[in-house]
XYZ file of C-alpha atoms in Angstrom:
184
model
C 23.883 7.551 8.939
C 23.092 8.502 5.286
C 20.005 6.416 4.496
C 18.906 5.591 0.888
C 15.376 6.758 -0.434
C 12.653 3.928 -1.451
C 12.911 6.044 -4.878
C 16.147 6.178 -4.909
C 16.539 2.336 -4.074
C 13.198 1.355 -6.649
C 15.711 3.399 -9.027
C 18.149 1.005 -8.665
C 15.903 -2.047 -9.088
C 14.828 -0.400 -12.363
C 18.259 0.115 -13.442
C 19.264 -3.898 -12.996
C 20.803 -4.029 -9.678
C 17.870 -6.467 -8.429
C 19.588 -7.289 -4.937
C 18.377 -3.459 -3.864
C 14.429 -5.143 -3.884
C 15.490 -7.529 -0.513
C 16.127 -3.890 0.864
C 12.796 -2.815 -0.177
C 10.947 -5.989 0.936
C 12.520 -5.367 4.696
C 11.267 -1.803 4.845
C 8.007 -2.796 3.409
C 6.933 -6.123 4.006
C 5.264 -5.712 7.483
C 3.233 -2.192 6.288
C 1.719 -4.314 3.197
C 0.726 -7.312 5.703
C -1.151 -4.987 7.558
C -2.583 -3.583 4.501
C -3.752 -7.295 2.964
C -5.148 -8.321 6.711
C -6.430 -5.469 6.927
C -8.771 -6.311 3.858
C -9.160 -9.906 3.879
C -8.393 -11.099 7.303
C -6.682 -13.965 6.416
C -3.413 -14.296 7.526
C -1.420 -17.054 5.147
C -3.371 -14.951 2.252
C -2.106 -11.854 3.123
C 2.180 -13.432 3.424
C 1.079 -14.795 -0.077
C -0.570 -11.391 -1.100
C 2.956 -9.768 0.075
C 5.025 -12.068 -1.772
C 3.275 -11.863 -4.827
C 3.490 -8.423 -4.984
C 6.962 -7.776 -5.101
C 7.216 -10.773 -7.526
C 5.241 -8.441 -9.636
C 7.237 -5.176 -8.331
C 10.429 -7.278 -9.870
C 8.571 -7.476 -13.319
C 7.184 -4.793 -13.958
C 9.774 -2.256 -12.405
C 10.240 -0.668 -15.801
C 6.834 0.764 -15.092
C 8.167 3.115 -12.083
C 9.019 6.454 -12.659
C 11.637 8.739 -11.071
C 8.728 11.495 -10.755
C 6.629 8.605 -9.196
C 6.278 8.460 -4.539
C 7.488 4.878 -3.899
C 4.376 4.700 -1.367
C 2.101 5.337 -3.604
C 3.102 3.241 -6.857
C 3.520 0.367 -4.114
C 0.135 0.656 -2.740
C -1.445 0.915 -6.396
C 0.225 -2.184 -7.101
C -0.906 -3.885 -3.240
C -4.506 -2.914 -4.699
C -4.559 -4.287 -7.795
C -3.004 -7.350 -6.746
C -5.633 -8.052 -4.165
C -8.017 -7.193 -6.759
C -6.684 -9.503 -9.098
C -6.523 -11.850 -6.720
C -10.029 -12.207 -5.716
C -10.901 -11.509 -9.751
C -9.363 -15.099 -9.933
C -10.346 -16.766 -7.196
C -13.958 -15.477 -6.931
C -15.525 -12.794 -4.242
C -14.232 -11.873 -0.974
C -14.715 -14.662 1.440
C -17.264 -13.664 4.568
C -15.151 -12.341 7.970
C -14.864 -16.211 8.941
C -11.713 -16.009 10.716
C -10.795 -12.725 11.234
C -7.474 -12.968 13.107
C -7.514 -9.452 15.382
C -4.462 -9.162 16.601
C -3.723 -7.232 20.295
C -0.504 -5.624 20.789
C 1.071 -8.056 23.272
C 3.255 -4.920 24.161
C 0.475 -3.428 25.425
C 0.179 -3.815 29.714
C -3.836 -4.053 30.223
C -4.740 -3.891 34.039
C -6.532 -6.718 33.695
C -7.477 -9.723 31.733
C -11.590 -7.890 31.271
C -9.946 -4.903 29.519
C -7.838 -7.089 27.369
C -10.744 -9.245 26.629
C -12.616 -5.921 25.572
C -10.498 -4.490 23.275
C -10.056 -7.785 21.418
C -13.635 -8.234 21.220
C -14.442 -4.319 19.860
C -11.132 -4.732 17.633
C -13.095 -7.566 16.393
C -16.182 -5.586 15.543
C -14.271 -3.250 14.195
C -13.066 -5.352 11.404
C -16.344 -6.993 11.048
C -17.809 -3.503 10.342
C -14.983 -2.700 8.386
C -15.898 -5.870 6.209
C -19.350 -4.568 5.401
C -18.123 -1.491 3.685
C -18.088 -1.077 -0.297
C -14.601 -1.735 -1.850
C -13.525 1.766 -2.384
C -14.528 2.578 1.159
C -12.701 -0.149 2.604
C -9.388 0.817 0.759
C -9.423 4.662 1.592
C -9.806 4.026 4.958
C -7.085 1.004 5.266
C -5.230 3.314 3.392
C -5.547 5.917 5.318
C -5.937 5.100 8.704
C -3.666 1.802 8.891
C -1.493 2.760 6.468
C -1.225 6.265 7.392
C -1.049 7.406 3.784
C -1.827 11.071 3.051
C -4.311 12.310 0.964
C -2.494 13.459 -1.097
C -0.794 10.208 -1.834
C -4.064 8.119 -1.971
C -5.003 10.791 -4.425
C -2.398 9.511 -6.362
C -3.366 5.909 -5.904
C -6.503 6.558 -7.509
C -6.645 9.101 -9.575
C -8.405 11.670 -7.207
C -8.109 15.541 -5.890
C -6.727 15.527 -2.594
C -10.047 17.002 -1.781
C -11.995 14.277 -2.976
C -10.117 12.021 -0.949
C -10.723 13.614 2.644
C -14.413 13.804 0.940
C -14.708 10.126 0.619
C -12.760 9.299 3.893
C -15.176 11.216 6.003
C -17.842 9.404 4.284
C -16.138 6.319 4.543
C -15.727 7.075 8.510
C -19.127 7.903 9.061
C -20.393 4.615 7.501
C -17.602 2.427 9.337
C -19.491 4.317 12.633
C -22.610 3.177 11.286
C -21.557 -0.180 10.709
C -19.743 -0.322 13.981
C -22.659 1.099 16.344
C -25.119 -1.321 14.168
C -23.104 -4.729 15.274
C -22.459 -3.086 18.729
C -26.851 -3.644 18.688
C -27.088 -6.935 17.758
């Protein structure tokens, strides 16, 4: 089965044929939830966060170019509309409700080891939460997006080395962070 490029389909979108963006949102949609949860940890924020952004993909599609990685221009966009987001609506809330989902495909042994992971997914995030920004996005990025450097290079107008730079940085203060929480 011959499958159609994101750039080839965004191309589309560009060109008027606006019914190609449903196909986009399907590919997409679930990857960008992850990626708003992932930095607010709100759950009817992030659907919103998702929605808005291709309501924005729609107008400003004129913007994409055919030398442009889908992945990339999508995420740019994902970032600035969470930042413009919280540039509205004031700071990032606290972790209040941080909604850690366990993969209910998973098969724990037993209900201890399940209760476990939740609770150090958990701390995870809340370490995750105490990070700068910038940190916070390269390593959502990154990790739970499973961008490549290269790409998030893109994203923010970095050298590929930079990027690993910052994401090893980024690591070693989510460890930090984590171990610190882990003590209290």
């Amino acid at each position: 089965m011959n499958t159609i490029t994101d750039n080839s389909l965004m191309l589309q979108v560009k060109a008027g044929q606006l019914d190609k963006l449903g196909l986009l949102y399907e590919r997409h949609k679930h990857k960008l939830f992850g990626f708003f949860f992932k930095m607010n940890a709100d759950r009817q924020l992030s659907e919103d966060l998702v929605h808005t952004l291709f309501e924005r993909i729609l107008k400003y599609r004129e913007s994409f170019s055919d030398k442009a990685h889908f992945v990339a221009w999508i995420h740019r966009m994902a970032i600035n509309v969470n930042n413009d987001h919280y540039r509205k609506n004031g700071k990032m809330r606290a972790n209040s409700d941080v909604e850690i989902l366990v993969n209910k495909e998973s098969s724990y042994d037993t209900v201890e080891v399940k209760i476990n992971a939740t609770e150090q997914q958990q701390q995870l995030q809340k370490a995750l939460n105490t990070l700068e920004k910038e940190k916070k996005e390269l390593l959502v990025l990154s990790k739970y997006q499973g961008l490549k450097c290269s790409q998030i290079g893109q994203l923010m107008d970095l050298s590929e080395g930079a990027v690993r730079v910052k994401i090893h940085r980024a690591l070693k203060d989510l460890k930090t962070a984590f171990l610190k929480l882990e003590n209290e």
